[in-house]
Coordinates of C-alpha atoms in Angstrom, one line a residue:
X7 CA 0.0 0.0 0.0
X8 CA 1.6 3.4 -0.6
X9 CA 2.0 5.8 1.8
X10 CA 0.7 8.9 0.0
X11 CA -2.5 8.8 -1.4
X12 CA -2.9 9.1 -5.1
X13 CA -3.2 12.7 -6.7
X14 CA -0.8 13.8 -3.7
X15 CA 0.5 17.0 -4.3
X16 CA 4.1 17.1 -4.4
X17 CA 6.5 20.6 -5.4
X18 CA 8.1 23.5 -3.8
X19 CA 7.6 26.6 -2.2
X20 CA 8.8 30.3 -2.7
X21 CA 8.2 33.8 -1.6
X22 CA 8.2 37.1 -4.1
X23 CA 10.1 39.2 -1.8
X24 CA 13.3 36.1 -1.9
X25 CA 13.2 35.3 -5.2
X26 CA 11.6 37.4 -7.8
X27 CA 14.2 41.0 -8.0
X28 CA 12.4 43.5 -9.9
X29 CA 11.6 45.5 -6.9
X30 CA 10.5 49.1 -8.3
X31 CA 10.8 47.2 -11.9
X32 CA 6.7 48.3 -13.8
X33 CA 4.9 50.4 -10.9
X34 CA 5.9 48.0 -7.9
X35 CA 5.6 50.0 -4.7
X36 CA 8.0 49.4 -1.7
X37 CA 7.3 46.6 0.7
X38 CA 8.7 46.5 4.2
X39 CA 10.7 43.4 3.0
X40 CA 12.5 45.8 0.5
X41 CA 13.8 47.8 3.6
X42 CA 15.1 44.7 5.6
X43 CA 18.8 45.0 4.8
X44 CA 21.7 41.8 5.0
X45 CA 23.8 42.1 7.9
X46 CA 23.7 42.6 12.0
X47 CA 21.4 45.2 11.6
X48 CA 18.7 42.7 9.7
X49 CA 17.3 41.2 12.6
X50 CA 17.3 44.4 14.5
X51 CA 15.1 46.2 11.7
X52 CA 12.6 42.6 11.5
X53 CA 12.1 42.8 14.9
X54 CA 10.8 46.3 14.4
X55 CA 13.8 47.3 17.1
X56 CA 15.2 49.7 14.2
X57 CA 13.6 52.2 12.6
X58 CA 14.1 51.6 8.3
X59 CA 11.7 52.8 5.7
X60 CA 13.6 53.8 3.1
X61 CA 16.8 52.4 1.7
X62 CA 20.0 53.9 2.3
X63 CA 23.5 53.9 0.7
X64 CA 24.8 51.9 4.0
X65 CA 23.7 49.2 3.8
X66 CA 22.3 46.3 1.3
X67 CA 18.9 44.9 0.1
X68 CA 18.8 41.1 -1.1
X69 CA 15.3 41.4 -1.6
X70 CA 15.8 44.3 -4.5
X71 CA 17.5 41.5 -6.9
X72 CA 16.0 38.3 -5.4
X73 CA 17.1 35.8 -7.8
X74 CA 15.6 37.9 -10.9
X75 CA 13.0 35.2 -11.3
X76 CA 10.4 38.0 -12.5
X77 CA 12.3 38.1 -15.4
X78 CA 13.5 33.8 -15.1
X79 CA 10.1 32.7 -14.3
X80 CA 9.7 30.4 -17.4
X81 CA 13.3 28.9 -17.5
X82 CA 12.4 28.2 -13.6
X83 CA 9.1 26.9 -13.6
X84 CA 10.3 24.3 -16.7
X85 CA 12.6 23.2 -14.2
X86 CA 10.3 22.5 -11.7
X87 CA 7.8 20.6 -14.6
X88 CA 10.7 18.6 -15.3
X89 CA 10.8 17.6 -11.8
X90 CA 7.6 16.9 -12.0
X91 CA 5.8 19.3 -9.9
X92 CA 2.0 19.3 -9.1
X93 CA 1.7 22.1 -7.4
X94 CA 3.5 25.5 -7.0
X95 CA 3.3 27.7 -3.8
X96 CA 4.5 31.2 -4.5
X97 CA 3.2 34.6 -3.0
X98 CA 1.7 37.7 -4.8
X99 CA 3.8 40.8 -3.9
X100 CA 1.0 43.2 -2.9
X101 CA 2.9 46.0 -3.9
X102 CA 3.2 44.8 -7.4
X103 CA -0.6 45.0 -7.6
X104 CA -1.6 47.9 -5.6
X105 CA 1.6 50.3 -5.1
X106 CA 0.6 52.1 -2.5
X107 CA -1.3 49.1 -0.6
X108 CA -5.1 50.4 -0.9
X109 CA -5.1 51.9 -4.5
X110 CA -8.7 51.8 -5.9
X111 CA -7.1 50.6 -9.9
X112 CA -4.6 47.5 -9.4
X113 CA -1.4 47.7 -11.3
X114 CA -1.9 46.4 -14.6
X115 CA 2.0 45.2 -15.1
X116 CA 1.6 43.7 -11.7
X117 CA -1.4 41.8 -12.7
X118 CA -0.1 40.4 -16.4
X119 CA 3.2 39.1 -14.6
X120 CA 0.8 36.9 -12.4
X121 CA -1.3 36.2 -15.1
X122 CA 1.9 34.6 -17.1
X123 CA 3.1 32.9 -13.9
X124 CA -0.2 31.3 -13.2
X125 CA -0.8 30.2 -17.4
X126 CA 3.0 29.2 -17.2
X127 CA 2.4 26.9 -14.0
X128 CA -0.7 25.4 -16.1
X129 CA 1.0 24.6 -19.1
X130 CA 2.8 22.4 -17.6
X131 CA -0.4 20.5 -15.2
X132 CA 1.5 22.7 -12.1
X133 CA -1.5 23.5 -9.4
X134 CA -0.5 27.1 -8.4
X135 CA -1.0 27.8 -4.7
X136 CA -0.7 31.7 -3.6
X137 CA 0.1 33.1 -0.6
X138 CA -1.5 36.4 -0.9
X139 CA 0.3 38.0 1.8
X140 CA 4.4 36.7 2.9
X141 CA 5.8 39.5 5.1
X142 CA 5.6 42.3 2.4
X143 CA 3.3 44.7 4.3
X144 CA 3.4 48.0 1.5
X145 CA 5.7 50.7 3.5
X146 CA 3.1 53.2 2.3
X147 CA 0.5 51.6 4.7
X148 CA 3.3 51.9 7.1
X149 CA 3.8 55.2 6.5
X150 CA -0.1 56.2 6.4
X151 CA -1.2 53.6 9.6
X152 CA 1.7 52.2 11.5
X153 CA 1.1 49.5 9.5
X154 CA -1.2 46.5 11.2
X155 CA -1.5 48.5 14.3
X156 CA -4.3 50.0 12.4
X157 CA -8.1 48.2 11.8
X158 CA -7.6 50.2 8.2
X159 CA -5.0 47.9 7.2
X160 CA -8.2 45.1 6.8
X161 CA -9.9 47.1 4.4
X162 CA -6.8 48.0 2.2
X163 CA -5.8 43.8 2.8
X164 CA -9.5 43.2 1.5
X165 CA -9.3 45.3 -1.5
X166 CA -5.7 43.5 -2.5
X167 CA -7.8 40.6 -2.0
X168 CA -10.8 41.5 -4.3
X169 CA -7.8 42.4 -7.5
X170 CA -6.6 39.1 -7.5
X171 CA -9.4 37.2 -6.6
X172 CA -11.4 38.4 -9.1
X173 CA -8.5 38.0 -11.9
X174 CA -7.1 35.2 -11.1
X175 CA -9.6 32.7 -9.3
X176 CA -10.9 31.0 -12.4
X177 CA -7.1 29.5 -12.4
X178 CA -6.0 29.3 -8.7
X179 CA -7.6 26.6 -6.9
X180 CA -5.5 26.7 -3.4
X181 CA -5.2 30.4 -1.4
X182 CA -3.4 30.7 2.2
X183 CA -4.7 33.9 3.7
X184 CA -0.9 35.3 5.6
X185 CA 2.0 33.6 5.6
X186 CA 3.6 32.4 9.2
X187 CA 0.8 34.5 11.0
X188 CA 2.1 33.8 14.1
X189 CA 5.5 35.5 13.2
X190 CA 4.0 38.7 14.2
X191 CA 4.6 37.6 17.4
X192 CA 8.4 37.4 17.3
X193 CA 9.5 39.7 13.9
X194 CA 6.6 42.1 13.8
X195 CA 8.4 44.6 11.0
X196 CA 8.8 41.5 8.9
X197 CA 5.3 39.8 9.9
X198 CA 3.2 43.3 10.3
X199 CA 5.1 46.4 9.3
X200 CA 5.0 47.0 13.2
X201 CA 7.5 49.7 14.2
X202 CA 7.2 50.8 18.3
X203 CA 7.1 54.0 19.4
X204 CA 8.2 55.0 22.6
X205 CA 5.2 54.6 25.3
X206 CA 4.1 51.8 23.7
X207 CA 3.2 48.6 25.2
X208 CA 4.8 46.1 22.1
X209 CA 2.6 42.9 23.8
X210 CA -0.5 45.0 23.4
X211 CA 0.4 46.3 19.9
X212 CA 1.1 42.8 18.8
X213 CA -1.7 41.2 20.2
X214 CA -3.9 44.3 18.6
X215 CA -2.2 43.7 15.2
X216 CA -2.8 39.7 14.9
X217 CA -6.3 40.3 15.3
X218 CA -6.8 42.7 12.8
X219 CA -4.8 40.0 11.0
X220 CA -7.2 37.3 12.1
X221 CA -10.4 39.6 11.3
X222 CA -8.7 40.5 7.7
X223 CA -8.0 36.4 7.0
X224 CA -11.6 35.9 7.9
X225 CA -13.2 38.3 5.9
X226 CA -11.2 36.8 3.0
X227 CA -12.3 33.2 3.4
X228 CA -15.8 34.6 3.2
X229 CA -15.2 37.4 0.1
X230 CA -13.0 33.7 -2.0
X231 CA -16.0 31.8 -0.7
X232 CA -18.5 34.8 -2.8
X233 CA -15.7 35.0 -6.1
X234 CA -14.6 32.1 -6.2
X235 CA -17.0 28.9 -5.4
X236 CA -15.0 25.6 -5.1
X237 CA -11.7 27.1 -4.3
X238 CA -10.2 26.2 -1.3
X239 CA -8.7 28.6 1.5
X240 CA -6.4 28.1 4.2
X241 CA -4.4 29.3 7.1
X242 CA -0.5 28.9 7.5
X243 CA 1.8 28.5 11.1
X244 CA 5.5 28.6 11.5
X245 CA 5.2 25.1 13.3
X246 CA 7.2 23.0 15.6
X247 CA 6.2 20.7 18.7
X248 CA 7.6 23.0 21.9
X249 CA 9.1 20.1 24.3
X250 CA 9.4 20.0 27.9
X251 CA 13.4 20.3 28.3
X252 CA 12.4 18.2 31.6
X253 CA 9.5 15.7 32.7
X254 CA 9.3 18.3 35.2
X255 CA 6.0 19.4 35.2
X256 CA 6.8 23.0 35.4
X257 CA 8.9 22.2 31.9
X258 CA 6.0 21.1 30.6
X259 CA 3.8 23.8 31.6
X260 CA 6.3 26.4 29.9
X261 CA 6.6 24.4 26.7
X262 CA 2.4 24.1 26.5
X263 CA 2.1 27.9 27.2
X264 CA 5.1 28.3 24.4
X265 CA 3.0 26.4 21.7
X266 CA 0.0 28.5 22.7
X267 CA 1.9 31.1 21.9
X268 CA 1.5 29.6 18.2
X269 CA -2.2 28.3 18.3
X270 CA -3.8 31.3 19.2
X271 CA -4.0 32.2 15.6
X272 CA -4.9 28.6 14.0
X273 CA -7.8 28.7 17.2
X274 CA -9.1 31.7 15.8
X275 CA -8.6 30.4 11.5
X276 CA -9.8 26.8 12.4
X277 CA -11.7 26.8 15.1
X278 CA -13.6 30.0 14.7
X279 CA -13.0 31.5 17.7
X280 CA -9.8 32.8 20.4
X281 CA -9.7 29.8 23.2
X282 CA -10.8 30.7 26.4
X283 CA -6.6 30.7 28.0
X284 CA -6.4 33.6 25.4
X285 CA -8.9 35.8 26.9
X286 CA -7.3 35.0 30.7
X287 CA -3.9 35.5 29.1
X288 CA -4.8 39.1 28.0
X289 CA -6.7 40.0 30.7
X290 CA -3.7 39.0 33.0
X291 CA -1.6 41.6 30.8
X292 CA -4.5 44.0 30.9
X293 CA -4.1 43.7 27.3
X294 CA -7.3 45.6 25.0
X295 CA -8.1 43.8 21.9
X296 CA -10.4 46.5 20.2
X297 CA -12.2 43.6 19.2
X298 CA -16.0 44.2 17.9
X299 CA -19.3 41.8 17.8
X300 CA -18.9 42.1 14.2
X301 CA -15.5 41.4 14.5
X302 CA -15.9 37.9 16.4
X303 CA -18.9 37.2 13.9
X304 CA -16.7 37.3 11.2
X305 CA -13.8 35.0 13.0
X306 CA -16.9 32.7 13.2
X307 CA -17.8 33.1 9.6
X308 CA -14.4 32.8 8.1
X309 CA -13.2 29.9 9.1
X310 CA -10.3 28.3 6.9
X311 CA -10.6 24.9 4.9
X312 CA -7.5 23.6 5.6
X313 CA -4.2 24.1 8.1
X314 CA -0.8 25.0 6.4
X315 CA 2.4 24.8 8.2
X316 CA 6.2 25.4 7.6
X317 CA 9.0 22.8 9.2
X318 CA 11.8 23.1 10.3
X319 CA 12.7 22.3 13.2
X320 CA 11.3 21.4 17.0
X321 CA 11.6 23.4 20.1
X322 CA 12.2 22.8 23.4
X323 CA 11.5 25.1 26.4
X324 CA 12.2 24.8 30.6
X325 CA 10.7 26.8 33.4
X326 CA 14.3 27.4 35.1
X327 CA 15.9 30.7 33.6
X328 CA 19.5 28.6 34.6
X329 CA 18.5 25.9 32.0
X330 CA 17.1 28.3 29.8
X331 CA 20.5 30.8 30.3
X332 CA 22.6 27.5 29.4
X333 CA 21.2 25.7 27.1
X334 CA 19.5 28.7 24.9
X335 CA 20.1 29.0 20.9
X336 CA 23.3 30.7 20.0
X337 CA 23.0 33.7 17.7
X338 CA 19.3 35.8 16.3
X339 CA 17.2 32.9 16.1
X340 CA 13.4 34.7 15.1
X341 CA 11.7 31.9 17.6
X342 CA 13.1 31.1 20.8
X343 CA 14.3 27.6 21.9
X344 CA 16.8 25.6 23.9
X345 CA 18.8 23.2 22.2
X346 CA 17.9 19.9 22.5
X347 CA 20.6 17.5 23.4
X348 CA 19.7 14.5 21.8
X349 CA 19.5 16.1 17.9
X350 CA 22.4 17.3 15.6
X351 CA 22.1 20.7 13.8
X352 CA 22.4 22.3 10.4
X353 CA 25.0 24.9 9.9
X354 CA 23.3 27.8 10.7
X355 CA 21.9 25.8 14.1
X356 CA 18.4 24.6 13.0
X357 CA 17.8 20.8 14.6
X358 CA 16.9 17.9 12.6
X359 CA 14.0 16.1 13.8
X360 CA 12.1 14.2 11.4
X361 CA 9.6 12.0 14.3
X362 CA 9.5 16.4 15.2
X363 CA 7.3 16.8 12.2
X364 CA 5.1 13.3 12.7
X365 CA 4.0 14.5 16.0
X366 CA 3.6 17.7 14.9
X367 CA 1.4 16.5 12.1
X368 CA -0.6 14.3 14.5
X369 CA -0.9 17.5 16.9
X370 CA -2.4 19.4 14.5
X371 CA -4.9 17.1 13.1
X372 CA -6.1 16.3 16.7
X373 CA -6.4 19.7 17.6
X374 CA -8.3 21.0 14.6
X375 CA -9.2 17.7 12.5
X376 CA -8.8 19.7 9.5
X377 CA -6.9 18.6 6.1
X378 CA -3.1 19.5 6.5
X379 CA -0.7 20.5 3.9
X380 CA 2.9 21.1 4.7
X381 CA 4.1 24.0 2.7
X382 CA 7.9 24.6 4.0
X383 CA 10.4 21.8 4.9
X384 CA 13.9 22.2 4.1
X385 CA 17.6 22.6 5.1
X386 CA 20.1 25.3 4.2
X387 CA 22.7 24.4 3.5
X388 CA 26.4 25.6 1.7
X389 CA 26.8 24.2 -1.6
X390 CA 29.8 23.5 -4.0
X391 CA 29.9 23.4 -7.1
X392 CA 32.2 21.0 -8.9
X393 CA 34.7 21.9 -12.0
X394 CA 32.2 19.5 -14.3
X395 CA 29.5 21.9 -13.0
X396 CA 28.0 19.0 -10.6
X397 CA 26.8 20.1 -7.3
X398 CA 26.9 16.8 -4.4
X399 CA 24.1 17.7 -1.6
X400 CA 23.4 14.1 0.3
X401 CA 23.1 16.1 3.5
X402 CA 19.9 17.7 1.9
X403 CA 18.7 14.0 0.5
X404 CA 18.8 12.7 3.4
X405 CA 17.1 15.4 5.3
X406 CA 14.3 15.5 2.8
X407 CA 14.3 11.5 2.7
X408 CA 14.3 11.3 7.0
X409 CA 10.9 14.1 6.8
X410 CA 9.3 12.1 4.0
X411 CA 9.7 9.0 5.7
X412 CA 8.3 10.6 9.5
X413 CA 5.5 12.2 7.0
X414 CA 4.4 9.1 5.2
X415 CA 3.7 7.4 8.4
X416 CA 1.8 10.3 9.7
X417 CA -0.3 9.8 6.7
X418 CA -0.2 5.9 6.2
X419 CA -0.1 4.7 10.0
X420 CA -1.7 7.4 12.1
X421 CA -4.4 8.5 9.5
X422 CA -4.0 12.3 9.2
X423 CA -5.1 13.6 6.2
X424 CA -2.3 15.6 4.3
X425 CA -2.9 17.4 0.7
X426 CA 0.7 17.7 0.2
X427 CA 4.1 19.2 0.5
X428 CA 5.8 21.7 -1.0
X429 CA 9.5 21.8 0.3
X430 CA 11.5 24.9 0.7
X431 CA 13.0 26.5 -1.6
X432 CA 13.0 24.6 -4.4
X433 CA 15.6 26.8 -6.4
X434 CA 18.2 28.8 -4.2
X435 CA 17.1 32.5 -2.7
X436 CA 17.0 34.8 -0.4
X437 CA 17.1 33.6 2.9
X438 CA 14.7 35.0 5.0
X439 CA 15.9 35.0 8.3
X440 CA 19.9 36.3 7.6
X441 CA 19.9 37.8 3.9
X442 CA 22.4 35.2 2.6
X443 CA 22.9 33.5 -0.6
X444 CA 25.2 31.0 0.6
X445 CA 22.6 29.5 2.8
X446 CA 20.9 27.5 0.3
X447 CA 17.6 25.2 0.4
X448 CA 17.3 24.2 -3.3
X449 CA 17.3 21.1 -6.0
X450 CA 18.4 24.2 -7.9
X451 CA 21.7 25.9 -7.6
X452 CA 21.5 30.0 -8.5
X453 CA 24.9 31.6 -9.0
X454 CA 25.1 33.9 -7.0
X455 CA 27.0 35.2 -3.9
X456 CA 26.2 36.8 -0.6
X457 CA 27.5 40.2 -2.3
X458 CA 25.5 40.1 -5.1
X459 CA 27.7 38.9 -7.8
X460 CA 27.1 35.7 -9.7
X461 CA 25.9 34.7 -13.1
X462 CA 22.3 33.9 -12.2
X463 CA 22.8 30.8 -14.0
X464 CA 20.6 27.7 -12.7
X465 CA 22.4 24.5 -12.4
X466 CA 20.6 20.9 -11.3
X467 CA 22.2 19.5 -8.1
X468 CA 22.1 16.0 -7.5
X469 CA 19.3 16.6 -4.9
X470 CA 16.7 17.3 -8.3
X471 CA 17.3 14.3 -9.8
X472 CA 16.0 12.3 -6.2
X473 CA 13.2 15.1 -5.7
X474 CA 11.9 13.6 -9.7
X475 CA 12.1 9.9 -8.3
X476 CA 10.4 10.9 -5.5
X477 CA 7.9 12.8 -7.3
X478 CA 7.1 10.3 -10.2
X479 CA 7.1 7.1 -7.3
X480 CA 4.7 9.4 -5.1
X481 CA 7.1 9.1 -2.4
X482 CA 7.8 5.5 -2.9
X483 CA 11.3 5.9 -3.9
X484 CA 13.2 7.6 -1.5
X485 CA 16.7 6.3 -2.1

């Protein structure tokens, strides 16, 4: 019997602000992403710690150039057919299609480059799945709100929502509302366009933001539900199981109230509703929501079809601030976590545990018993590139092989219901989280350096040529 059942959706995942360039290229309006420069001051300016909308000559943008696939997109996406793709998760820059964030006539440029991604995708039997919003909140809205601070930033979301809805829902069958929603929580410049002004109490502008957030991803379930009958919509967290460092209860307690740290946004997507340890938990921060019966009517009426997740890694959390000083991640890591000594790590820190992302699956579906679709699993990595132009990854094989294998018996033993998996990234980019180039995720190699120079050409690494076993065995063939 195989594990994955037939018309499984297997492919790769991107983000417009790491990989498509192009940034002021045909009316595109700046996008807080665009102002997030490489370096020791990145983190600083994500976390909203460092005040940066505009760019200056001091510093550098990776997201400006990407990896030029704006003007790549066909070579790329023929790569990925010839992988065998099914499906396609990328993200519409919102600047790209209203400029300022809530313009009233959409960017035509921005709207035909979609258009020809989508009917490239299609061509080649490629499912496209969007992300309509991945941490590219327009700086504009910044400028004119404070960004998600503001219940106006739901309307201008909603009109970005109604453009592409309306032009590209007769073609796009899968739709995740925000990407890593819970990430306002721990980057909110990257996750909300949040910057903090002095007097501010940052848990209560957080907490104010994400439910604008989770008002705005309601309201657009119910306006794709209207547009676009059939179509289904979902909700996406930056998952990973918190463990108790301990079986000391108190560990256990810090690691569940760490995770609810995460599921107060899926509550509200899946379940319709914030949990009643949410209320409490605000309350006991005399935390204000600004939260509206119509508000909580809409949570109710926009609940998601399905429960998107990113993995990378598990966590691991104690109640003693000595454990917690000793064994706490080295270095700018976006969520916290101890390090766990019974895994080994990437190079940049991240821990491998496959049985990680089987629990976490089986979490999930018993919390929400809605479909799952993982869409982010991967491993950067440095890569070299041989003088015959070959490029030898087994350390990302057998990553990838160690999470297929944890999530085929998810699907085939324990029963959860998974639409797919789109790893990360596919082709080399951006990194997210430091800037670089050199940490690379992809089947794809991109030349090009942490500086900016390179070729751009694309080379196959030995890693694409398992991914299209694995594809055309669905997930039989995993050696």
């Amino acid at each position: 019997m195989s594990r994955f059942p037939d018309g499984f959706l297997w492919g790769g995942a991107t983000a417009a602000n790491q990989c498509e360039g192009a940034y002021s290229e045909d009316g595109r309006g700046l996008s807080s992403v665009d102002v997030i420069p490489f370096g020791e001051d990145r983190m600083k300016v994500a976390r909203g710690q460092m005040k940066m909308l505009e760019c200056d000559g001091a510093h550098r943008y990776p997201a400006h150039d990407g990896i030029d696939m704006y003007h790549r997109y066909q070579e790329d996406i023929a790569l990925f057919a010839e992988m065998g793709f099914k499906v396609y998760r990328f993200s519409i820059a919102w600047t790209r299609i209203l400029p300022n964030g809530d313009d009233d006539i959409p960017c035509e440029a921005g709207l035909t480059f979609y258009d020809n991604l989508i009917d490239e995708c299609l061509k080649y039997g490629i499912e496209p799945l969007v992300t309509i919003c991945h941490f590219d909140t327009p700086v504009a809205l910044i400028q004119k709100y404070g960004g998600w601070k503001d219940r106006r930033m739901i309307d201008a979301y909603l009109k970005f929502c109604n453009a592409i809805f309306t032009r590209y829902g007769n073609r796009v069958k899968y739709w995740l509302t925000f990407n890593e929603i819970n990430m306002l929580l721990h980057m909110p410049f990257m996750g909300a366009g949040i910057l903090f002004e002095p007097g501010e109490n940052p848990e209560e502008v957080k907490y104010r933001a994400a439910h604008y957030e989770l008002v705005a991803s309601a309201k657009a379930v119910q306006l794709a539900r209207r547009l676009m009958p059939g179509a289904l919509i979902g909700c996406m967290l930056a998952a990973g199981q918190y463990y108790p460092f301990t079986c000391n209860p108190e560990d256990v307690y810090a690691a569940m109230e760490c995770d609810r740290d995460n599921y107060f946004f899926i509550d509200a997507q899946a379940r319709g509703e914030y949990p009643v340890w949410a209320w409490k938990r605000l309350e006991r921060a005399g935390i204000h929501l600004d939260c509206t019966e119509e508000d909580l009517a809409s949570i109710k009426e926009g609940v998601v079809d399905f429960i998107s997740f990113s993995y990378y890694a598990s966590r691991s959390m104690s109640a003693d601030p000595e454990t917690v000083e000793k064994y706490k991640k080295p270095g700018n890591a976006a969520i916290s976590s101890l390090l766990n000594p019974y895994l080994k790590a990437s190079e940049w820190g991240w821990q491998i545990d496959p049985t990680g992302l089987r629990i976490t699956l089986n979490t999930l579906y018993d919390r929400y018993q809605k479909p799952l679709f993982i869409v982010e699993n991967g491993m950067g990595a440095v890569d070299k590139v041989e003088e015959d132009g070959s490029i030898h990854d087994p350390y990302r094989i057998d990553y990838l092989r160690a999470h297929i294998e944890a999530m085929g018996k998810a699907v085939s033993e324990d029963g959860v219901p998974l639409l797919g998996y789109t790893m990360w990234g596919p082709i080399d980019l951006v990194s997210a989280s430091s800037g670089e180039m050199k940490k690379r995720y992809g089947f794809i190699y991109v030349d090009k350096d942490n500086d900016g120079n390179g070729t751009l050409k694309r080379l196959r690494k030995d890693s694409f040529f398992w991914y299209k076993k694995v594809i055309a065995s669905n997930g039989e063939d995993l050696d």
